């Protein structure tokens, strides 16, 4: 039995997981054993398992992050990633994703429709083209040429939610605890190489054509194999305007711990942006295996798989309280 099941079994039912979450403070910069995988939100537990399957067999961090986030992309019950994602205001499911490896290679797709696993298309962009990002119709054309199949991404559940939204069509580009859930994943493999992946259907009921931070290298994800990696979730415009993931990594390069780097990047948003009612969460993994996580407001959970244990944790936040 895999260890996620073991973890859930030994702790009772899945619904107890929020109970078990704990706040973690910045740890000292000690060197942790690899492999390690960390990912955003509660579904990170499941995604980490799929990544761990690769890492524990000696597989690469790159294969691990792709494998990990694909599980969530392919889950029709998840309304914020891949198939089943909530559509834009006009009823179209449009997906954003990017991936980055230990050599500084990067691939990305934005405003991609009809393809269940945008992360794998992003990887193809990285490996099969001289470019970093393909968008919209061109990204779809490329995906089809690469053998991906066209799929209807709008599930009944997502369509009903959208139809209910159209009754008011209140356009409030606010991301709070309930309607966000990009999966960002960072992994270090047995040879201590880093990679990361980030994938989302973006802000629910967004304007048609809107693209968020998740496919933007440096905003939603950044990997620097010398220093560490970071990913972001929440209201993408705030990370785009502060180049959040790159900023976190750059703070680590300047000597901050993974935790302090996430806190400093949130501080940058708080000091320079209007963040009222909005959430942003940063997750970082440094080259020594230290993990950092910090958000604007409470509620940002993340899953850490390390030393054979996969646990859900709660990030500390700038705004305190419930
Ligand atoms: C976006 N950052 O499109 C994404 C949404 C998100 O957790 O992260 N949700 O702005």
XYZ file of C-alpha atoms and ligand atoms in Angstrom:
332
model
C 0.000 0.000 0.000
C 1.418 3.372 -0.860
C 2.235 5.761 1.918
C -0.517 8.264 1.143
C -3.067 5.564 1.771
C -1.146 4.547 4.828
C -1.142 8.112 6.051
C -4.856 8.504 5.508
C -5.604 5.135 6.985
C -3.599 5.675 10.128
C -5.256 9.025 10.673
C -8.810 7.965 9.899
C -10.758 9.536 7.075
C -9.613 12.159 4.636
C -11.880 14.748 6.215
C -9.653 14.717 9.268
C -6.744 16.122 7.307
C -7.543 19.791 8.086
C -7.371 18.809 11.731
C -3.891 17.539 11.308
C -2.494 20.575 9.634
C 0.072 22.477 11.569
C 1.797 25.766 11.241
C 5.444 25.617 10.396
C 7.963 28.268 11.174
C 11.110 28.908 9.201
C 13.642 26.261 9.941
C 17.357 26.744 10.066
C 19.216 26.238 6.824
C 20.108 22.615 7.379
C 20.630 20.132 4.560
C 17.728 17.743 4.070
C 17.814 14.384 2.376
C 16.482 14.206 -1.182
C 14.121 13.437 -2.800
C 11.605 16.044 -1.708
C 8.405 17.193 -3.341
C 6.145 20.010 -2.271
C 2.955 21.319 -3.847
C 0.137 23.763 -3.295
C -3.229 23.177 -1.616
C -4.932 20.069 -0.233
C -4.815 18.198 -3.532
C -1.031 18.444 -3.277
C -1.195 15.301 -1.133
C -2.457 13.273 -4.072
C -0.181 15.002 -6.575
C 2.850 14.420 -4.347
C 2.104 10.701 -4.333
C 2.280 10.559 -8.113
C 5.502 12.579 -8.073
C 6.968 10.376 -5.350
C 6.308 7.279 -7.450
C 8.812 8.729 -9.928
C 11.299 10.132 -7.401
C 11.489 7.031 -5.247
C 12.461 4.976 -8.302
C 15.354 7.337 -9.001
C 13.412 9.275 -11.649
C 14.093 12.898 -12.510
C 12.497 15.875 -10.801
C 11.217 16.919 -14.222
C 9.339 13.649 -14.778
C 8.105 13.809 -11.191
C 6.513 17.243 -11.424
C 4.890 16.457 -14.748
C 3.514 13.177 -13.435
C 2.364 14.804 -10.199
C 0.347 17.677 -11.599
C -1.160 15.607 -14.433
C -3.142 13.661 -11.838
C -4.907 16.840 -10.770
C -5.342 18.097 -14.336
C -7.100 14.842 -15.218
C -9.462 14.882 -12.226
C -12.855 16.149 -13.490
C -13.937 16.923 -9.925
C -11.246 19.584 -9.507
C -12.762 22.855 -10.666
C -9.584 24.891 -10.968
C -7.174 22.774 -13.005
C -7.430 20.895 -16.318
C -10.626 19.042 -17.189
C -13.475 20.211 -14.959
C -11.928 23.671 -14.526
C -14.417 26.519 -14.231
C -14.786 28.364 -17.532
C -14.332 32.011 -18.358
C -17.298 34.410 -18.359
C -18.251 33.266 -21.875
C -18.238 29.568 -20.966
C -14.830 28.565 -22.387
C -12.364 26.530 -20.316
C -8.938 28.019 -21.031
C -5.830 26.577 -19.422
C -2.416 27.959 -18.451
C 0.637 25.888 -17.507
C 4.404 25.990 -17.381
C 7.315 23.757 -16.512
C 10.990 24.407 -15.810
C 13.946 22.070 -15.359
C 17.306 22.124 -13.609
C 19.147 23.418 -16.672
C 17.070 26.594 -16.843
C 14.945 25.275 -19.714
C 11.332 26.368 -19.675
C 8.136 25.669 -21.572
C 4.691 27.154 -21.297
C 1.215 27.280 -22.772
C -1.393 29.917 -22.180
C -5.043 30.263 -23.166
C -5.021 26.639 -24.306
C -8.416 25.022 -24.917
C -9.598 21.418 -25.396
C -6.476 19.674 -24.053
C -6.658 17.775 -20.770
C -2.979 17.947 -19.787
C -1.531 21.356 -20.613
C 1.559 20.622 -18.506
C 2.614 17.949 -20.977
C 2.099 20.358 -23.868
C 4.248 22.894 -21.997
C 6.952 20.248 -21.683
C 6.757 19.588 -25.427
C 7.114 23.323 -26.079
C 10.260 23.221 -23.933
C 11.723 20.130 -25.546
C 10.506 20.244 -29.146
C 10.538 23.918 -30.074
C 13.060 26.768 -29.869
C 10.436 28.785 -27.936
C 9.254 29.167 -24.369
C 5.549 29.915 -24.746
C 2.785 29.041 -27.184
C -0.632 30.539 -26.790
C -4.259 30.020 -27.810
C -4.957 28.577 -31.235
C -1.259 28.098 -31.963
C -0.769 26.158 -28.751
C -3.745 23.956 -29.629
C -2.431 23.364 -33.146
C 0.968 22.396 -31.728
C -0.630 20.066 -29.182
C -2.633 18.276 -31.880
C 0.477 17.962 -34.041
C 2.237 16.384 -31.060
C -0.502 13.760 -30.774
C -2.600 15.187 -27.917
C -6.313 14.490 -28.254
C -9.066 17.100 -28.271
C -11.306 16.737 -25.212
C -14.388 18.521 -23.940
C -13.062 20.169 -20.770
C -16.393 21.661 -19.647
C -17.918 19.139 -17.251
C -21.579 19.285 -16.196
C -20.525 20.404 -12.750
C -18.479 23.330 -14.132
C -21.169 24.247 -16.667
C -23.831 24.378 -13.935
C -21.611 26.581 -11.776
C -21.051 28.902 -14.730
C -24.790 29.004 -15.554
C -25.514 29.907 -11.942
C -22.879 32.645 -12.134
C -24.421 34.099 -15.310
C -27.603 34.889 -13.345
C -25.726 37.726 -11.668
C -22.576 37.868 -13.825
C -20.974 39.782 -11.025
C -17.435 40.373 -12.206
C -15.324 40.436 -9.144
C -11.803 39.344 -9.888
C -11.264 38.260 -6.337
C -9.487 35.113 -5.391
C -10.310 33.968 -1.916
C -10.023 30.614 -0.269
C -12.773 28.918 -2.253
C -12.274 29.617 -5.928
C -8.565 29.297 -6.449
C -6.475 26.185 -6.597
C -3.671 26.293 -9.056
C -1.337 23.411 -8.535
C 2.279 24.466 -8.290
C 4.787 21.725 -7.576
C 8.516 21.809 -6.820
C 10.693 18.709 -6.628
C 14.269 17.733 -5.875
C 15.338 14.315 -7.124
C 17.876 11.905 -5.700
C 20.697 13.690 -7.495
C 19.469 16.961 -5.911
C 18.331 18.433 -9.220
C 15.354 20.769 -9.099
C 12.341 21.157 -11.376
C 8.916 22.753 -11.096
C 5.482 22.774 -12.709
C 2.447 25.017 -12.443
C -0.980 24.464 -14.039
C -4.420 26.024 -13.731
C -7.723 26.910 -15.361
C -7.141 30.335 -13.822
C -9.511 32.701 -12.221
C -13.078 31.399 -12.396
C -15.338 33.344 -14.808
C -12.431 35.523 -15.898
C -12.681 37.800 -18.936
C -12.351 35.860 -22.166
C -8.675 35.943 -23.123
C -7.386 36.674 -19.641
C -4.123 34.931 -18.814
C -2.763 34.802 -15.280
C 0.627 34.278 -13.698
C 0.693 30.486 -13.903
C 2.196 30.152 -17.415
C 4.519 33.137 -16.959
C 8.072 32.056 -16.181
C 9.142 34.108 -13.181
C 5.602 34.953 -12.073
C 3.935 31.576 -11.401
C 7.100 29.473 -11.362
C 10.849 29.836 -11.349
C 13.638 27.294 -10.942
C 17.296 28.107 -10.460
C 19.136 24.872 -9.857
C 21.964 26.613 -7.981
C 19.668 28.273 -5.501
C 16.146 26.904 -5.338
C 12.691 27.015 -6.855
C 9.432 28.822 -6.174
C 5.829 28.704 -7.291
C 2.802 30.876 -6.709
C -0.937 30.595 -6.351
C -3.729 33.083 -5.910
C -4.612 36.301 -7.696
C -2.265 36.114 -10.660
C -2.217 39.805 -11.446
C -0.410 40.463 -8.163
C 2.364 37.975 -8.939
C 2.632 39.209 -12.537
C 3.141 42.788 -11.410
C 5.854 41.799 -8.933
C 7.376 38.825 -10.825
C 6.740 36.865 -7.680
C 8.316 33.431 -8.197
C 11.496 34.951 -9.607
C 11.582 37.381 -6.712
C 11.372 34.555 -4.170
C 14.269 32.722 -5.842
C 16.280 35.918 -6.122
C 15.788 36.602 -2.419
C 17.131 33.100 -1.722
C 20.094 33.850 -3.974
C 20.762 36.911 -1.850
C 20.950 34.679 1.224
C 17.432 34.595 2.617
C 16.018 31.270 3.795
C 13.184 29.760 1.741
C 10.721 30.943 4.379
C 12.139 34.467 4.638
C 12.179 34.740 0.840
C 8.456 33.908 0.605
C 7.711 36.418 3.351
C 9.729 39.149 1.624
C 7.937 38.547 -1.692
C 4.530 38.798 0.030
C 5.781 41.958 1.715
C 6.586 43.365 -1.730
C 2.950 42.840 -2.800
C 1.605 44.309 0.404
C 3.777 47.398 0.020
C 3.222 48.038 -3.677
C -0.165 46.598 -4.684
C -3.809 46.899 -3.804
C -4.381 43.426 -2.370
C -7.731 43.956 -0.656
C -9.738 40.709 -0.500
C -7.099 38.930 -2.558
C -4.968 35.948 -1.734
C -1.472 35.067 -2.866
C 0.542 32.126 -1.591
C 4.196 31.405 -2.299
C 5.938 28.086 -1.920
C 9.722 27.682 -2.107
C 12.243 24.859 -1.971
C 15.906 25.688 -1.666
C 18.874 23.646 -2.819
C 19.432 22.333 0.714
C 15.870 21.030 0.853
C 14.428 23.728 3.113
C 10.807 24.557 2.351
C 9.200 27.972 2.761
C 5.537 28.957 2.462
C 3.747 32.215 3.134
C 0.512 33.871 2.048
C -1.233 37.211 2.308
C -4.069 35.753 4.356
C -4.795 32.523 6.242
C -5.948 29.408 4.424
C -3.026 28.540 2.176
C -2.298 24.846 2.584
C 0.489 22.868 0.973
C 1.649 19.273 0.908
C 5.213 18.222 1.687
C 6.561 14.758 0.945
C 9.888 14.220 2.622
C 11.574 11.322 4.420
C 8.824 8.982 3.249
C 6.042 11.029 4.822
C 3.438 13.056 2.931
C 1.815 15.700 5.131
C -0.523 18.628 4.695
C 0.663 21.878 6.278
C -0.758 25.360 6.753
C 1.323 28.328 5.680
C 1.721 31.282 7.968
C 0.323 34.553 6.609
C 0.780 38.321 6.657
C -2.801 38.859 7.805
C -3.412 36.797 10.891
C -6.588 35.222 12.193
C -9.263 33.027 10.688
C -4.424 32.762 -11.861
N -2.845 32.140 -10.178
O -4.864 32.439 -12.953
C -3.949 31.670 -10.956
C -5.103 31.197 -10.134
C -4.679 30.474 -8.921
O -4.974 29.310 -7.111
O -3.594 30.390 -8.519
N -5.454 29.892 -8.211
O -4.392 33.908 -11.463
